[in-house]
């Protein structure tokens, strides 16, 4: 079975449109981007376009890569104080001279639509109401849509980042899964991944997960998007972490592209609407 993201993302958008029709205001998203990194430019354009398509107000603030950290933090503070701004997202990765943790510590947790501030991350782990990290939230919604319940299952996540692995582990635990976080220092990784009834990989290396590493019948969620060259038309060839043969072993697999990616954007916009409703007393 293919765990395609677009139909699930559209279901999320349908729910959001129904909510937006009842609101006497238009939620406003502000995205901050430093520099002209091609991937960041593409991701930000996609988020901005989808937000406007949904009916949200969206603005992208673009600054040079050389922008001083304190100038960036001051801009974030102004957005925090602006009553018209409901959601703030600083596109990562930021330039090397910018401490992204300082950025996250500066964003108002009530406007943190990326779900990455210490406050929201901590509330998630404590089982409290929070704006949740978008990619993990999108994975959970994707699994639910296709009838895959983590309850009682062994889940292995090959990633320990603040962006994917850690928040996803918290969400899986909330759904009564037994969770293992694996990473680059894990010894005998194949023996770990073969235990997984649900395997999530976000390593960022093409063909890293081979068929021999997958338990027969497992559900596999491939988060990574790796560029491995260009086709004859000059377009990037995109693949995930899973080698082609994984599809023959797994019972279900997310495609790359078209799997987790659309869900990340959908959950970002869901967080924006949620933040706006909470801030304005409608949630």
Coordinates of C-alpha atoms in Angstrom, one line a residue:
X1 CA 0.0 0.0 0.0
X2 CA 1.2 3.5 -0.8
X3 CA 0.8 6.0 2.0
X4 CA 0.3 9.0 -0.3
X5 CA 0.3 12.4 1.4
X6 CA -1.7 14.7 -1.0
X7 CA -5.2 13.1 -0.2
X8 CA -4.5 13.3 3.5
X9 CA -3.3 16.9 3.2
X10 CA -6.4 17.8 1.3
X11 CA -8.6 16.3 4.0
X12 CA -6.8 18.6 6.5
X13 CA -7.4 21.6 4.2
X14 CA -11.1 20.8 4.0
X15 CA -11.3 20.8 7.8
X16 CA -9.4 24.1 7.9
X17 CA -11.6 25.7 5.3
X18 CA -14.7 24.8 7.3
X19 CA -13.1 26.4 10.4
X20 CA -12.0 29.5 8.5
X21 CA -15.6 30.1 7.2
X22 CA -16.7 30.5 10.8
X23 CA -14.0 33.0 11.8
X24 CA -14.5 36.8 11.8
X25 CA -10.8 37.3 11.0
X26 CA -8.1 36.0 8.7
X27 CA -5.2 34.2 10.4
X28 CA -1.9 35.8 9.5
X29 CA 1.4 33.8 9.0
X30 CA 4.8 35.4 8.9
X31 CA 7.7 33.5 7.5
X32 CA 11.3 34.8 7.9
X33 CA 14.0 33.7 5.5
X34 CA 17.7 34.6 5.6
X35 CA 19.7 34.3 2.3
X36 CA 18.9 32.7 -1.0
X37 CA 19.6 29.0 -0.4
X38 CA 17.7 27.3 -3.2
X39 CA 16.0 24.7 -1.0
X40 CA 14.9 27.3 1.5
X41 CA 13.6 29.5 -1.2
X42 CA 11.6 26.6 -2.7
X43 CA 10.2 25.5 0.7
X44 CA 9.2 29.0 1.7
X45 CA 7.5 29.7 -1.7
X46 CA 5.5 26.5 -1.3
X47 CA 4.4 27.3 2.2
X48 CA 3.4 30.9 1.3
X49 CA 1.5 29.8 -1.8
X50 CA -0.4 27.1 0.0
X51 CA -1.3 29.4 2.8
X52 CA -2.7 32.0 0.4
X53 CA -4.5 29.2 -1.5
X54 CA -6.2 28.2 1.7
X55 CA -7.3 31.7 2.4
X56 CA -4.8 32.7 5.0
X57 CA -2.9 36.0 5.1
X58 CA 0.8 35.2 4.5
X59 CA 3.9 37.4 4.3
X60 CA 7.5 36.4 3.7
X61 CA 10.2 38.6 5.3
X62 CA 13.5 38.1 3.4
X63 CA 16.8 39.3 4.8
X64 CA 20.4 38.9 3.6
X65 CA 22.3 35.9 4.8
X66 CA 24.7 38.3 6.6
X67 CA 22.0 39.7 8.9
X68 CA 23.3 39.9 12.4
X69 CA 21.8 37.5 14.9
X70 CA 20.7 40.3 17.3
X71 CA 18.9 42.1 14.4
X72 CA 17.1 38.8 13.6
X73 CA 16.0 38.4 17.2
X74 CA 14.8 42.0 17.4
X75 CA 12.7 41.4 14.3
X76 CA 11.2 38.3 15.9
X77 CA 10.4 40.4 19.0
X78 CA 8.6 42.9 16.9
X79 CA 6.5 40.1 15.3
X80 CA 5.8 38.7 18.8
X81 CA 4.4 42.1 19.8
X82 CA 2.4 42.6 16.6
X83 CA -1.3 41.7 17.4
X84 CA -2.0 41.0 13.8
X85 CA 0.6 38.2 13.5
X86 CA -0.7 34.8 14.6
X87 CA 2.1 32.6 13.5
X88 CA 5.9 33.0 13.1
X89 CA 8.2 30.6 11.3
X90 CA 11.9 31.1 10.8
X91 CA 13.0 29.0 7.9
X92 CA 15.8 26.6 8.8
X93 CA 18.6 26.0 8.3
X94 CA 19.8 29.5 9.3
X95 CA 23.3 30.7 8.4
X96 CA 26.1 29.4 10.6
X97 CA 26.5 32.5 12.6
X98 CA 22.9 32.4 13.8
X99 CA 22.2 30.2 16.8
X100 CA 18.9 28.6 15.8
X101 CA 18.2 27.6 19.5
X102 CA 18.4 31.3 20.4
X103 CA 15.9 32.0 17.6
X104 CA 13.5 29.4 19.0
X105 CA 13.9 30.7 22.5
X106 CA 12.9 34.2 21.2
X107 CA 9.7 33.2 19.3
X108 CA 6.5 33.6 21.3
X109 CA 5.4 30.0 22.1
X110 CA 1.8 31.0 21.3
X111 CA 2.9 32.0 17.8
X112 CA 5.3 29.1 17.3
X113 CA 3.6 27.4 14.3
X114 CA 6.7 25.2 13.7
X115 CA 6.1 23.7 17.2
X116 CA 9.8 23.8 18.0
X117 CA 10.2 26.2 20.9
X118 CA 11.3 24.8 24.3
X119 CA 7.9 25.6 25.7
X120 CA 5.9 23.7 23.0
X121 CA 8.4 20.8 22.9
X122 CA 8.2 20.5 26.7
X123 CA 4.4 20.6 26.8
X124 CA 4.3 17.9 24.1
X125 CA 6.5 15.6 26.3
X126 CA 4.4 16.3 29.3
X127 CA 1.2 15.4 27.4
X128 CA -0.2 19.0 27.6
X129 CA -1.9 21.0 24.9
X130 CA 0.8 22.4 22.5
X131 CA 1.5 23.6 19.0
X132 CA 3.2 20.4 17.7
X133 CA 6.1 20.0 15.4
X134 CA 4.8 19.8 11.9
X135 CA 6.5 16.8 10.3
X136 CA 5.8 14.4 13.2
X137 CA 2.3 15.6 13.5
X138 CA 1.9 15.1 9.7
X139 CA 3.2 11.5 10.1
X140 CA 0.7 10.7 12.8
X141 CA -2.2 12.1 10.8
X142 CA -1.0 10.2 7.7
X143 CA -0.9 6.9 9.7
X144 CA -4.3 7.6 11.2
X145 CA -5.8 8.3 7.7
X146 CA -4.6 4.9 6.4
X147 CA -5.8 3.0 9.5
X148 CA -2.3 2.3 10.9
X149 CA -2.6 2.4 14.7
X150 CA 0.7 2.6 16.7
X151 CA -1.0 1.2 19.8
X152 CA 0.9 -1.8 21.2
X153 CA 3.3 -1.8 18.2
X154 CA 7.1 -1.6 18.2
X155 CA 8.1 1.6 16.5
X156 CA 11.7 2.4 15.5
X157 CA 12.6 5.9 14.5
X158 CA 16.0 6.4 12.7
X159 CA 16.5 10.0 13.7
X160 CA 17.0 11.8 17.0
X161 CA 16.6 15.4 16.0
X162 CA 14.5 18.0 17.7
X163 CA 12.7 18.4 14.4
X164 CA 11.6 14.8 13.8
X165 CA 12.8 12.0 16.0
X166 CA 12.3 13.4 19.5
X167 CA 8.8 14.9 19.0
X168 CA 7.7 11.9 17.0
X169 CA 8.8 9.6 19.8
X170 CA 6.6 11.6 22.2
X171 CA 3.6 11.4 19.9
X172 CA 4.1 7.7 19.4
X173 CA 4.3 7.1 23.1
X174 CA 1.1 9.1 23.5
X175 CA -0.5 6.6 21.2
X176 CA 0.8 3.7 23.4
X177 CA 3.5 2.5 21.0
X178 CA 6.8 1.0 22.2
X179 CA 9.5 3.4 20.8
X180 CA 13.1 3.0 20.0
X181 CA 15.2 6.0 18.8
X182 CA 18.1 4.9 16.6
X183 CA 20.8 7.1 15.2
X184 CA 24.3 7.3 13.7
X185 CA 25.9 5.8 16.9
X186 CA 23.5 2.9 17.1
X187 CA 25.3 -0.4 17.0
X188 CA 24.0 -3.1 14.7
X189 CA 21.3 -0.9 13.3
X190 CA 19.8 -3.6 11.0
X191 CA 19.0 -5.7 14.0
X192 CA 17.1 -2.8 15.5
X193 CA 15.2 -1.8 12.4
X194 CA 14.1 -5.4 11.7
X195 CA 12.2 -5.4 15.0
X196 CA 10.0 -2.5 13.8
X197 CA 6.4 -3.0 13.0
X198 CA 6.4 0.7 12.1
X199 CA 9.8 2.0 10.8
X200 CA 10.4 5.8 10.4
X201 CA 13.6 6.9 8.7
X202 CA 14.9 10.5 8.4
X203 CA 18.6 9.9 7.8
X204 CA 19.0 11.9 4.6
X205 CA 21.0 9.3 2.7
X206 CA 19.7 7.6 -0.5
X207 CA 19.2 3.8 -0.3
X208 CA 20.3 3.8 3.4
X209 CA 17.5 1.5 4.4
X210 CA 17.8 -1.7 2.4
X211 CA 15.2 -4.5 2.2
X212 CA 17.3 -6.7 4.6
X213 CA 16.8 -4.0 7.3
X214 CA 13.0 -4.1 7.1
X215 CA 10.7 -6.6 8.9
X216 CA 8.4 -8.3 6.4
X217 CA 5.0 -6.6 6.5
X218 CA 6.2 -3.5 8.3
X219 CA 4.8 0.0 7.7
X220 CA 7.7 2.2 6.6
X221 CA 7.6 6.0 6.7
X222 CA 10.4 7.6 4.6
X223 CA 10.7 11.3 5.7
X224 CA 13.9 12.2 3.7
X225 CA 14.1 13.9 0.4
X226 CA 17.5 13.3 -1.2
X227 CA 18.6 14.8 -4.5
X228 CA 20.6 12.3 -6.5
X229 CA 21.0 14.0 -9.9
X230 CA 18.9 15.5 -12.7
X231 CA 16.8 13.9 -15.4
X232 CA 17.0 14.7 -19.1
X233 CA 14.7 17.7 -18.6
X234 CA 17.1 19.1 -16.0
X235 CA 14.8 18.5 -13.1
X236 CA 16.1 17.1 -9.8
X237 CA 15.7 13.4 -9.2
X238 CA 14.4 13.0 -5.6
X239 CA 14.5 9.8 -3.6
X240 CA 14.1 8.9 0.1
X241 CA 16.2 6.8 2.4
X242 CA 14.7 3.6 1.2
X243 CA 16.2 1.5 -1.5
X244 CA 13.8 0.4 -4.2
X245 CA 13.4 -3.1 -2.9
X246 CA 11.9 -2.0 0.4
X247 CA 8.5 -1.7 -1.3
X248 CA 8.6 -5.4 -1.9
X249 CA 9.1 -6.2 1.8
X250 CA 6.9 -3.5 3.5
X251 CA 3.1 -3.7 3.7
X252 CA 2.9 0.1 3.3
X253 CA 5.4 2.8 2.3
X254 CA 5.3 6.5 1.8
X255 CA 6.4 7.7 -1.6
X256 CA 9.1 10.2 -2.1
X257 CA 8.2 12.8 -3.2
X258 CA 4.5 12.9 -2.3
X259 CA 4.5 11.3 1.1
X260 CA 5.4 13.1 4.3
X261 CA 6.2 16.5 2.6
X262 CA 2.7 17.6 1.8
X263 CA 1.7 16.7 5.3
X264 CA 4.4 18.9 6.9
X265 CA 2.9 22.0 5.0
X266 CA -0.7 21.0 5.9
X267 CA 0.2 20.7 9.6
X268 CA 2.0 24.1 9.5
X269 CA -1.2 25.7 8.3
X270 CA -3.3 23.8 10.8
X271 CA -1.0 25.2 13.5
X272 CA -1.4 28.7 12.1
X273 CA -5.2 28.4 12.3
X274 CA -5.1 26.8 15.8
X275 CA -2.7 29.5 17.1
X276 CA -5.0 32.3 15.7
X277 CA -8.1 30.8 17.3
X278 CA -6.4 30.3 20.6
X279 CA -4.9 33.8 20.7
X280 CA -8.2 35.4 19.7
X281 CA -10.3 33.4 22.2
X282 CA -12.0 31.2 19.6
X283 CA -10.5 27.8 20.6

